[in-house]
Tab-separated table of C-alpha atoms in Angstrom:
chain	number	residue	atom	x	y	z
A	705	UNK	CA	0.000	0.000	0.000
A	706	UNK	CA	1.497	3.333	-0.972
A	707	UNK	CA	1.556	6.442	1.219
A	708	UNK	CA	-1.306	8.057	-0.679
A	709	UNK	CA	-3.633	5.113	-0.006
A	710	UNK	CA	-2.508	4.842	3.620
A	711	UNK	CA	-3.337	8.484	4.265
A	712	UNK	CA	-6.706	8.284	2.524
A	713	UNK	CA	-7.509	5.109	4.449
A	714	UNK	CA	-6.620	6.782	7.731
A	715	UNK	CA	-8.814	9.752	6.843
A	716	UNK	CA	-11.641	7.376	5.996
A	717	UNK	CA	-11.161	5.097	8.993
A	718	UNK	CA	-10.881	7.845	11.593
A	719	UNK	CA	-13.502	9.922	9.834
A	720	UNK	CA	-11.162	12.906	9.751
A	721	UNK	CA	-12.493	16.154	8.377
A	722	UNK	CA	-10.799	19.498	7.744
A	723	UNK	CA	-11.306	21.840	10.692
A	724	UNK	CA	-14.037	24.354	9.890
A	725	UNK	CA	-13.139	27.705	8.381
A	726	UNK	CA	-15.099	29.405	11.184
A	727	UNK	CA	-12.665	28.015	13.746
A	728	UNK	CA	-9.687	29.606	12.004
A	729	UNK	CA	-11.562	32.851	11.463
A	730	UNK	CA	-12.551	32.930	15.130
A	731	UNK	CA	-8.954	32.219	16.163
A	732	UNK	CA	-7.646	34.952	13.868
A	733	UNK	CA	-10.093	37.597	15.031
A	734	UNK	CA	-9.625	36.613	18.684
A	735	UNK	CA	-5.913	37.349	18.254
A	736	UNK	CA	-6.634	40.721	16.619
A	737	UNK	CA	-9.209	41.587	19.276
A	738	UNK	CA	-6.784	40.675	22.083
A	739	UNK	CA	-4.146	42.818	20.380
A	740	UNK	CA	-6.544	45.749	20.202
A	741	UNK	CA	-7.520	45.299	23.846
A	742	UNK	CA	-3.920	45.111	24.933
A	743	UNK	CA	-3.016	48.268	22.983
A	744	UNK	CA	-5.993	50.137	24.489
A	745	UNK	CA	-4.936	49.065	28.007
A	746	UNK	CA	-1.412	50.101	27.224
A	747	UNK	CA	-2.583	53.543	26.059
A	748	UNK	CA	-4.826	53.945	29.128
A	749	UNK	CA	-1.998	53.126	31.506
A	750	UNK	CA	0.243	55.491	29.565
A	751	UNK	CA	-2.361	58.246	29.882
A	752	UNK	CA	-2.307	57.791	33.687
A	753	UNK	CA	1.484	57.831	33.594
A	754	UNK	CA	1.638	61.032	31.566
A	755	UNK	CA	-1.072	62.663	33.701
A	756	UNK	CA	0.959	62.113	36.855
A	757	UNK	CA	4.276	62.942	35.203
A	758	UNK	CA	2.992	66.247	33.889
A	759	UNK	CA	1.263	67.224	37.109
A	760	UNK	CA	4.032	66.296	39.496
A	761	UNK	CA	5.329	69.312	41.395
A	762	UNK	CA	8.800	69.061	39.889
A	763	UNK	CA	9.410	72.714	40.729
A	764	UNK	CA	8.781	72.068	44.429
A	765	UNK	CA	10.550	68.698	44.540
A	766	UNK	CA	13.113	69.879	47.073
A	767	UNK	CA	10.387	71.381	49.258
A	768	UNK	CA	8.249	68.272	49.261
A	769	UNK	CA	11.116	65.830	49.780
A	770	UNK	CA	14.723	66.316	50.782
A	771	UNK	CA	16.177	65.856	47.331
A	772	UNK	CA	15.189	65.138	43.743
A	773	UNK	CA	16.077	61.396	43.633
A	774	UNK	CA	14.027	60.840	46.785
A	775	UNK	CA	11.164	62.862	45.302
A	776	UNK	CA	11.277	60.698	42.161
A	777	UNK	CA	11.400	57.528	44.245
A	778	UNK	CA	8.407	58.631	46.333
A	779	UNK	CA	6.222	60.225	43.673
A	780	UNK	CA	7.126	58.963	40.202
A	781	UNK	CA	4.302	56.761	38.809
A	782	UNK	CA	6.325	53.542	38.638
A	783	UNK	CA	3.125	51.550	38.982
A	784	UNK	CA	1.741	52.941	35.714
A	785	UNK	CA	5.138	52.765	34.048
A	786	UNK	CA	5.428	49.038	34.809
A	787	UNK	CA	1.815	48.361	33.762
A	788	UNK	CA	2.300	50.316	30.539
A	789	UNK	CA	5.511	48.391	29.798
A	790	UNK	CA	3.771	45.068	30.507
A	791	UNK	CA	0.833	45.839	28.206
A	792	UNK	CA	3.097	47.163	25.437
A	793	UNK	CA	5.276	44.047	25.647
A	794	UNK	CA	2.141	41.896	25.592
A	795	UNK	CA	0.929	43.792	22.498
A	796	UNK	CA	4.274	43.209	20.780
A	797	UNK	CA	4.073	39.507	21.649
A	798	UNK	CA	0.502	39.194	20.313
A	799	UNK	CA	1.367	41.093	17.111
A	800	UNK	CA	4.411	38.895	16.501
A	801	UNK	CA	2.224	35.808	16.989
A	802	UNK	CA	-0.609	37.031	14.780
A	803	UNK	CA	-1.004	35.360	11.350
A	804	UNK	CA	1.405	37.673	9.474
A	805	UNK	CA	3.195	39.076	12.511
A	806	UNK	CA	6.436	37.237	11.807
A	807	UNK	CA	6.986	39.514	8.797
A	808	UNK	CA	8.179	42.296	11.107
A	809	UNK	CA	11.092	42.357	13.500
A	810	UNK	CA	10.410	42.672	17.215
A	811	UNK	CA	12.219	46.027	17.262
A	812	UNK	CA	10.044	47.425	14.464
A	813	UNK	CA	6.816	46.243	16.127
A	814	UNK	CA	7.970	47.657	19.458
A	815	UNK	CA	8.734	51.050	17.904
A	816	UNK	CA	5.416	51.218	16.016
A	817	UNK	CA	3.346	50.155	19.015
A	818	UNK	CA	5.365	52.336	21.385
A	819	UNK	CA	4.778	55.365	19.163
A	820	UNK	CA	1.069	54.564	18.863
A	821	UNK	CA	0.681	54.065	22.633
A	822	UNK	CA	2.423	57.390	23.355
A	823	UNK	CA	0.261	59.313	20.849
A	824	UNK	CA	-3.006	57.578	21.789
A	825	UNK	CA	-2.223	57.751	25.529
A	826	UNK	CA	-1.405	61.474	25.311
A	827	UNK	CA	-4.643	62.108	23.412
A	828	UNK	CA	-6.590	60.254	26.089
A	829	UNK	CA	-4.872	62.370	28.712
A	830	UNK	CA	-6.057	65.535	26.981
A	831	UNK	CA	-9.589	64.288	27.605
A	832	UNK	CA	-8.717	63.775	31.298
A	833	UNK	CA	-8.697	60.008	30.916
A	834	UNK	CA	-5.378	59.729	32.762
A	835	UNK	CA	-6.842	61.268	35.906
A	836	UNK	CA	-9.914	59.053	35.638
A	837	UNK	CA	-7.839	55.873	35.249
A	838	UNK	CA	-5.566	56.811	38.140
A	839	UNK	CA	-8.457	57.533	40.490
A	840	UNK	CA	-10.457	54.464	39.410
A	841	UNK	CA	-7.647	52.064	40.174
A	842	UNK	CA	-6.652	53.678	43.458
A	843	UNK	CA	-6.945	52.199	46.887
A	844	UNK	CA	-6.328	54.528	49.875
A	845	UNK	CA	-4.293	51.970	51.812
A	846	UNK	CA	-2.505	50.107	49.010
A	847	UNK	CA	-1.994	52.677	46.286
A	848	UNK	CA	-3.525	56.099	46.876
A	849	UNK	CA	-4.466	58.116	43.822
A	850	UNK	CA	-2.101	60.836	42.640
A	851	UNK	CA	-4.454	63.496	43.937
A	852	UNK	CA	-4.598	61.913	47.401
A	853	UNK	CA	-0.847	61.511	47.422
A	854	UNK	CA	-0.290	65.148	46.530
A	855	UNK	CA	-2.823	66.264	49.123
A	856	UNK	CA	-0.951	64.284	51.758
A	857	UNK	CA	2.360	65.738	50.626
A	858	UNK	CA	1.072	69.310	50.724
A	859	UNK	CA	-0.984	69.091	53.864
A	860	UNK	CA	1.968	69.491	56.218
A	861	UNK	CA	1.649	72.706	58.284
A	862	UNK	CA	4.618	71.465	60.347
A	863	UNK	CA	6.718	71.875	57.220
A	864	UNK	CA	5.245	75.240	56.268
A	865	UNK	CA	2.907	73.946	53.605
A	866	UNK	CA	-0.831	73.745	53.671
A	867	UNK	CA	-3.559	72.684	51.325
A	868	UNK	CA	-7.050	74.074	51.519
A	869	UNK	CA	-9.862	76.032	49.944
A	870	UNK	CA	-10.056	79.806	49.629
A	871	UNK	CA	-12.955	80.924	51.781
A	872	UNK	CA	-12.568	84.667	51.677
A	873	UNK	CA	-10.384	87.273	50.038
A	874	UNK	CA	-10.218	90.578	51.820
A	875	UNK	CA	-7.643	92.984	50.439
A	876	UNK	CA	-7.370	94.824	53.765
A	877	UNK	CA	-6.985	91.697	55.922
A	878	UNK	CA	-5.779	88.883	53.792
A	879	UNK	CA	-6.795	85.535	52.367
A	880	UNK	CA	-8.641	82.998	54.436
A	881	UNK	CA	-7.830	79.450	53.619
A	882	UNK	CA	-9.835	76.616	55.125
A	883	UNK	CA	-7.555	73.670	55.586
A	884	UNK	CA	-8.909	70.158	55.090
A	885	UNK	CA	-8.788	69.529	58.827
A	886	UNK	CA	-11.162	72.495	59.235
A	887	UNK	CA	-8.519	74.932	60.512
A	888	UNK	CA	-8.996	78.390	59.078
A	889	UNK	CA	-5.765	80.077	58.169
A	890	UNK	CA	-5.523	83.796	57.698
A	891	UNK	CA	-2.637	84.929	55.574
A	892	UNK	CA	-1.743	88.587	55.127
A	893	UNK	CA	-1.783	89.796	51.542
A	894	UNK	CA	1.629	91.350	52.079
A	895	UNK	CA	3.054	87.911	53.007
A	896	UNK	CA	1.811	86.230	49.872
A	897	UNK	CA	3.223	85.944	46.452
A	898	UNK	CA	0.768	84.794	43.831
A	899	UNK	CA	2.032	83.676	40.477
A	900	UNK	CA	0.314	84.171	37.151
A	901	UNK	CA	-2.738	82.229	38.304
A	902	UNK	CA	-6.009	83.938	39.022
A	903	UNK	CA	-7.116	82.700	42.425
A	904	UNK	CA	-10.738	83.244	43.334
A	905	UNK	CA	-13.193	82.199	46.036
A	906	UNK	CA	-13.582	78.422	46.513
A	907	UNK	CA	-10.431	77.612	44.594
A	908	UNK	CA	-8.400	74.761	45.998
A	909	UNK	CA	-4.921	76.098	46.719
A	910	UNK	CA	-1.611	74.920	48.101
A	911	UNK	CA	0.640	77.255	50.032
A	912	UNK	CA	4.345	76.969	50.608
A	913	UNK	CA	6.320	79.190	52.937
A	914	UNK	CA	10.082	79.153	52.577
A	915	UNK	CA	12.254	80.691	55.288
A	916	UNK	CA	12.956	84.354	54.561
A	917	UNK	CA	10.687	84.440	51.521
A	918	UNK	CA	7.087	85.343	50.900
A	919	UNK	CA	4.619	82.439	50.980
A	920	UNK	CA	3.663	81.120	47.579
A	921	UNK	CA	0.056	80.513	46.816
A	922	UNK	CA	-0.447	77.993	44.024
A	923	UNK	CA	-3.671	76.811	42.512
A	924	UNK	CA	-4.237	73.089	43.148
A	925	UNK	CA	-5.548	71.719	39.888
B	810	UNK	CA	-31.085	-17.652	-21.039
B	811	UNK	CA	-27.431	-17.886	-22.119
B	812	UNK	CA	-27.234	-14.440	-23.524
B	813	UNK	CA	-27.931	-12.720	-20.230
B	814	UNK	CA	-24.577	-13.466	-18.417
B	815	UNK	CA	-22.717	-12.250	-21.484
B	816	UNK	CA	-24.732	-9.119	-21.491
B	817	UNK	CA	-23.984	-8.624	-17.789
B	818	UNK	CA	-20.297	-9.319	-18.326
B	819	UNK	CA	-20.199	-6.885	-21.161
B	820	UNK	CA	-22.060	-4.305	-19.220
B	821	UNK	CA	-19.640	-4.666	-16.253
B	822	UNK	CA	-16.740	-4.476	-18.617
B	823	UNK	CA	-18.170	-1.356	-20.167
B	824	UNK	CA	-18.793	0.122	-16.715
B	825	UNK	CA	-15.278	-0.825	-15.616
B	826	UNK	CA	-13.690	0.677	-18.725
B	827	UNK	CA	-15.805	3.793	-18.445
B	828	UNK	CA	-14.817	4.149	-14.780
B	829	UNK	CA	-11.115	3.798	-15.620
B	830	UNK	CA	-11.444	6.324	-18.412
B	831	UNK	CA	-13.266	8.706	-16.115
B	832	UNK	CA	-10.530	8.346	-13.468
B	833	UNK	CA	-7.895	9.045	-16.112
B	834	UNK	CA	-9.782	12.114	-17.320
B	835	UNK	CA	-10.280	13.336	-13.744
B	836	UNK	CA	-6.568	12.777	-13.027
B	837	UNK	CA	-5.640	14.642	-16.172
B	838	UNK	CA	-7.967	17.472	-15.234
B	839	UNK	CA	-6.541	17.562	-11.700
B	840	UNK	CA	-2.989	17.646	-13.001
B	841	UNK	CA	-3.742	20.936	-14.707
B	842	UNK	CA	-5.206	22.424	-11.546
B	843	UNK	CA	-3.200	24.766	-9.354
B	844	UNK	CA	-2.477	23.807	-5.739
B	845	UNK	CA	-4.886	26.477	-4.567
B	846	UNK	CA	-7.678	24.987	-6.692
B	847	UNK	CA	-6.869	21.522	-5.386
B	848	UNK	CA	-7.202	22.805	-1.811
B	849	UNK	CA	-10.688	24.085	-2.629
B	850	UNK	CA	-11.521	20.754	-4.252
B	851	UNK	CA	-10.098	18.681	-1.380
B	852	UNK	CA	-12.360	20.515	1.047
B	853	UNK	CA	-15.330	19.044	-0.785
B	854	UNK	CA	-13.901	15.710	-1.860
B	855	UNK	CA	-11.148	13.972	0.052
B	856	UNK	CA	-10.127	11.991	-3.027
B	857	UNK	CA	-8.830	15.192	-4.586
B	858	UNK	CA	-6.479	15.389	-1.618
B	859	UNK	CA	-4.742	12.343	-3.119
B	860	UNK	CA	-3.523	14.597	-5.934
B	861	UNK	CA	-2.001	16.989	-3.391
B	862	UNK	CA	-0.203	14.038	-1.775
B	863	UNK	CA	1.023	12.794	-5.142
B	864	UNK	CA	2.312	16.244	-6.034
B	865	UNK	CA	4.182	16.887	-2.788
B	866	UNK	CA	5.207	13.452	-1.572
B	867	UNK	CA	8.651	13.363	-3.224
B	868	UNK	CA	9.536	16.952	-2.365
B	869	UNK	CA	8.544	16.531	1.266
B	870	UNK	CA	10.301	13.163	1.501
B	871	UNK	CA	13.511	14.864	0.359
B	872	UNK	CA	12.853	17.732	2.745
B	873	UNK	CA	12.531	15.351	5.702
B	874	UNK	CA	15.449	13.125	4.653
B	875	UNK	CA	17.767	16.122	4.374
B	876	UNK	CA	17.081	17.033	7.982
B	877	UNK	CA	17.333	13.810	9.831
B	878	UNK	CA	18.851	10.381	10.116
B	879	UNK	CA	15.723	8.270	10.376
B	880	UNK	CA	14.612	4.924	9.087
B	881	UNK	CA	12.366	4.744	6.013
B	882	UNK	CA	9.495	3.771	8.295
B	883	UNK	CA	10.006	6.786	10.557
B	884	UNK	CA	10.170	9.085	7.534
B	885	UNK	CA	6.947	7.585	6.210
B	886	UNK	CA	5.233	7.999	9.576
B	887	UNK	CA	6.371	11.584	9.695
B	888	UNK	CA	5.117	12.219	6.168
B	889	UNK	CA	1.799	10.669	7.065
B	890	UNK	CA	1.522	13.026	10.058
B	891	UNK	CA	2.450	15.979	7.855
B	892	UNK	CA	-0.199	15.179	5.245
B	893	UNK	CA	-2.869	14.508	7.876
B	894	UNK	CA	-2.045	17.896	9.427
B	895	UNK	CA	-2.269	19.496	5.983
B	896	UNK	CA	-5.663	17.868	5.466
B	897	UNK	CA	-7.023	18.936	8.854
B	898	UNK	CA	-5.800	22.502	8.320
B	899	UNK	CA	-6.919	22.962	4.713
B	900	UNK	CA	-9.243	25.764	5.801
B	901	UNK	CA	-6.336	27.598	7.424
B	902	UNK	CA	-4.533	27.954	4.104
B	903	UNK	CA	-3.923	31.636	3.547
B	904	UNK	CA	-4.313	32.328	-0.164
B	905	UNK	CA	-1.981	35.314	0.095
B	906	UNK	CA	0.807	32.808	0.733
B	907	UNK	CA	2.260	30.380	-1.764
B	908	UNK	CA	0.909	26.869	-1.218
B	909	UNK	CA	4.457	25.530	-1.248
B	910	UNK	CA	5.454	27.901	1.595
B	911	UNK	CA	2.428	26.789	3.599
B	912	UNK	CA	2.989	23.055	3.152
B	913	UNK	CA	6.726	23.398	3.851
B	914	UNK	CA	5.930	25.370	6.989
B	915	UNK	CA	3.737	22.534	8.248
B	916	UNK	CA	6.465	20.030	7.363
B	917	UNK	CA	9.137	22.150	9.059
B	918	UNK	CA	7.048	22.535	12.244
B	919	UNK	CA	6.361	18.828	12.309
B	920	UNK	CA	10.047	17.962	11.878
B	921	UNK	CA	11.021	20.388	14.657
B	922	UNK	CA	8.293	18.945	16.864
B	923	UNK	CA	9.675	15.443	16.259
B	924	UNK	CA	13.168	16.663	17.175
B	925	UNK	CA	11.768	17.979	20.421
B	926	UNK	CA	10.013	14.730	21.169
B	927	UNK	CA	13.374	13.096	20.376
B	928	UNK	CA	11.618	10.752	17.989
B	929	UNK	CA	14.080	11.601	15.233
B	930	UNK	CA	17.637	12.925	15.309
B	931	UNK	CA	18.495	16.311	13.874
B	932	UNK	CA	21.074	15.929	11.139
B	933	UNK	CA	21.392	18.017	8.021
B	934	UNK	CA	22.329	16.008	4.993
B	935	UNK	CA	23.837	17.898	2.078
B	936	UNK	CA	24.750	14.824	0.029
B	937	UNK	CA	22.588	15.800	-2.934
B	938	UNK	CA	23.770	19.368	-2.861
B	939	UNK	CA	25.240	20.603	-6.118
B	940	UNK	CA	26.266	23.971	-7.400
B	941	UNK	CA	25.062	24.913	-10.835
B	942	UNK	CA	26.423	27.717	-12.926
B	943	UNK	CA	22.946	28.986	-13.727
B	944	UNK	CA	21.870	29.264	-10.086
B	945	UNK	CA	22.601	32.308	-8.022
B	946	UNK	CA	25.564	30.783	-6.247
B	947	UNK	CA	27.144	34.111	-5.539
B	948	UNK	CA	24.532	34.095	-2.762
B	949	UNK	CA	26.428	31.246	-1.204
B	950	UNK	CA	30.047	31.892	-2.049
B	951	UNK	CA	30.204	35.556	-2.878
B	952	UNK	CA	31.304	37.169	-6.117
B	953	UNK	CA	35.023	36.941	-5.382
B	954	UNK	CA	35.205	33.142	-5.446
B	955	UNK	CA	36.119	31.463	-8.694
B	956	UNK	CA	32.796	29.716	-9.080
B	957	UNK	CA	33.402	28.139	-12.488
B	958	UNK	CA	36.446	26.310	-11.138
B	959	UNK	CA	34.546	25.008	-8.144
B	960	UNK	CA	31.531	23.839	-10.134
B	961	UNK	CA	33.708	21.771	-12.439
B	962	UNK	CA	36.037	20.481	-9.768
B	963	UNK	CA	34.744	17.499	-7.798
B	964	UNK	CA	37.365	17.868	-5.045
B	965	UNK	CA	36.439	21.499	-4.471
B	966	UNK	CA	32.753	20.578	-4.451
B	967	UNK	CA	33.399	18.018	-1.709
B	968	UNK	CA	35.203	20.697	0.265
B	969	UNK	CA	32.206	22.999	-0.093
B	970	UNK	CA	29.880	20.240	1.106
B	971	UNK	CA	32.052	19.490	4.086
B	972	UNK	CA	32.223	23.221	4.871
B	973	UNK	CA	28.403	23.386	4.808
B	974	UNK	CA	28.247	20.385	7.153
B	975	UNK	CA	30.447	22.316	9.585
B	976	UNK	CA	28.217	25.387	9.562
B	977	UNK	CA	26.507	26.449	12.754
B	978	UNK	CA	23.081	24.767	13.166
B	979	UNK	CA	21.231	28.109	12.982
B	980	UNK	CA	22.625	28.693	9.462
B	981	UNK	CA	22.086	25.185	8.140
B	982	UNK	CA	18.298	25.523	7.914
B	983	UNK	CA	18.366	28.667	5.756
B	984	UNK	CA	21.210	27.265	3.638
B	985	UNK	CA	19.232	24.045	3.161
B	986	UNK	CA	16.071	25.891	2.188
B	987	UNK	CA	17.913	28.274	-0.128
B	988	UNK	CA	20.271	25.885	-1.880
B	989	UNK	CA	18.645	22.454	-1.540
B	990	UNK	CA	14.969	23.327	-1.762
B	991	UNK	CA	15.817	26.371	-3.937
B	992	UNK	CA	13.414	28.677	-2.127
B	993	UNK	CA	13.242	32.442	-2.495
B	994	UNK	CA	13.934	34.650	0.548
B	995	UNK	CA	10.232	35.516	0.839
B	996	UNK	CA	9.308	31.829	0.911
B	997	UNK	CA	11.984	31.019	3.485
B	998	UNK	CA	10.578	33.838	5.590
B	999	UNK	CA	7.100	32.269	5.363
B	1000	UNK	CA	8.368	28.769	6.144
B	1001	UNK	CA	10.528	29.674	9.130
B	1002	UNK	CA	8.178	32.491	10.177
B	1003	UNK	CA	10.925	35.066	10.512
B	1004	UNK	CA	11.238	38.477	8.792
B	1005	UNK	CA	12.795	38.548	5.300
B	1006	UNK	CA	15.558	40.758	6.703
B	1007	UNK	CA	16.476	38.036	9.179
B	1008	UNK	CA	16.671	35.496	6.342
B	1009	UNK	CA	19.057	37.788	4.412
B	1010	UNK	CA	21.173	38.334	7.517
B	1011	UNK	CA	21.350	34.602	8.239
B	1012	UNK	CA	22.346	33.825	4.655
B	1013	UNK	CA	24.920	36.619	4.673
B	1014	UNK	CA	26.446	35.351	7.927
B	1015	UNK	CA	26.277	31.732	6.750
B	1016	UNK	CA	28.157	32.758	3.602
B	1017	UNK	CA	30.851	34.531	5.627
B	1018	UNK	CA	31.286	31.538	7.893
B	1019	UNK	CA	31.223	29.152	4.942
B	1020	UNK	CA	33.933	31.064	3.072
B	1021	UNK	CA	36.014	31.128	6.250
B	1022	UNK	CA	35.722	27.351	6.706
B	1023	UNK	CA	36.247	26.702	2.984
B	1024	UNK	CA	39.329	28.947	2.784
B	1025	UNK	CA	40.833	27.248	5.826
B	1026	UNK	CA	40.643	23.855	4.079
B	1027	UNK	CA	42.458	25.011	0.921
């Protein structure tokens, strides 16, 4: 019996049939869908990363912590950086294992996806998605949101910084700031230096007083 | 009464002859069909798959034999597995690929899988390798080598073969596909599932190493 007959006999005997086209289509589209999902997650995590990175008080790093490396260690969004890296790597892996993915080198796929994630993530951040993602996946005890973390960092009257809401502005007396712990602080206008920001009633503000300098009033946005 | 058996015999004979003729015609018709058309046909009628087997059996046998030291029985078992896999995956055939790339890819994966299961031993066999003047052998030896001398010199040819045998394992597969199976870079890329650029790099490096080994034996 030649090979041809043996194979046909086996097909006949075991009643073998070609796997349905739907199965392969389903498999193919599942891969593409997973790739899309992974890229979206990657962009979302990147939007949270860029939101925190851009809103970190880099200018006050030395006031909030002792030095810049310590500030980076304490406040840099490593959590989102790691998640973004994981999802991007996963996307690269899925792309490379998609039906025609082998046509491209890993480096090329990584660059294309990396570029796309940065652009898409930044766009999402413009629509405040980064803040939303960060607050949605926050847990006060395990991983506080960026906003909570900054509030904690600024709410330190013992270190000449407070965070609160403007309750009254009286040019003859000063600005009244209601601190989160319900203490009302009165700061003389002459002791304050306000930047370019327009601070009005009910604005959330942070105040920093350096030794020998006027206190700085900064809008908390 | 006596005429009837003759009539029956004749009728059977006619039916038998007609069947044979029909098979011949069908075979002739199938021979003209492209692989892609045969795949479509085999999905509806498994007997058409026999034509695919007939077409690819020798090529795949050579492909397997060049990659392993295995008994004839083991090679046949492996071929049977390859063709069954081809049959089961007929619907997965991507028409944007060449059928030959697709079937070689299945064969390659199956051979590698057998290596892993340690059912067969990995061994590249370049016995039937020959350089021809009309093939693009500068791919293999570079433009500087005196190719005409090598092609016509049996001793030099043996040296080339032995140099190929000494190549690093990662280069042997691309060299085998390029110079034994005579595949284009694009096809090798589809079979090994690596980018075309990687295939070019591997061939370039294989050539450098090959020239180094070959020069050292002169």
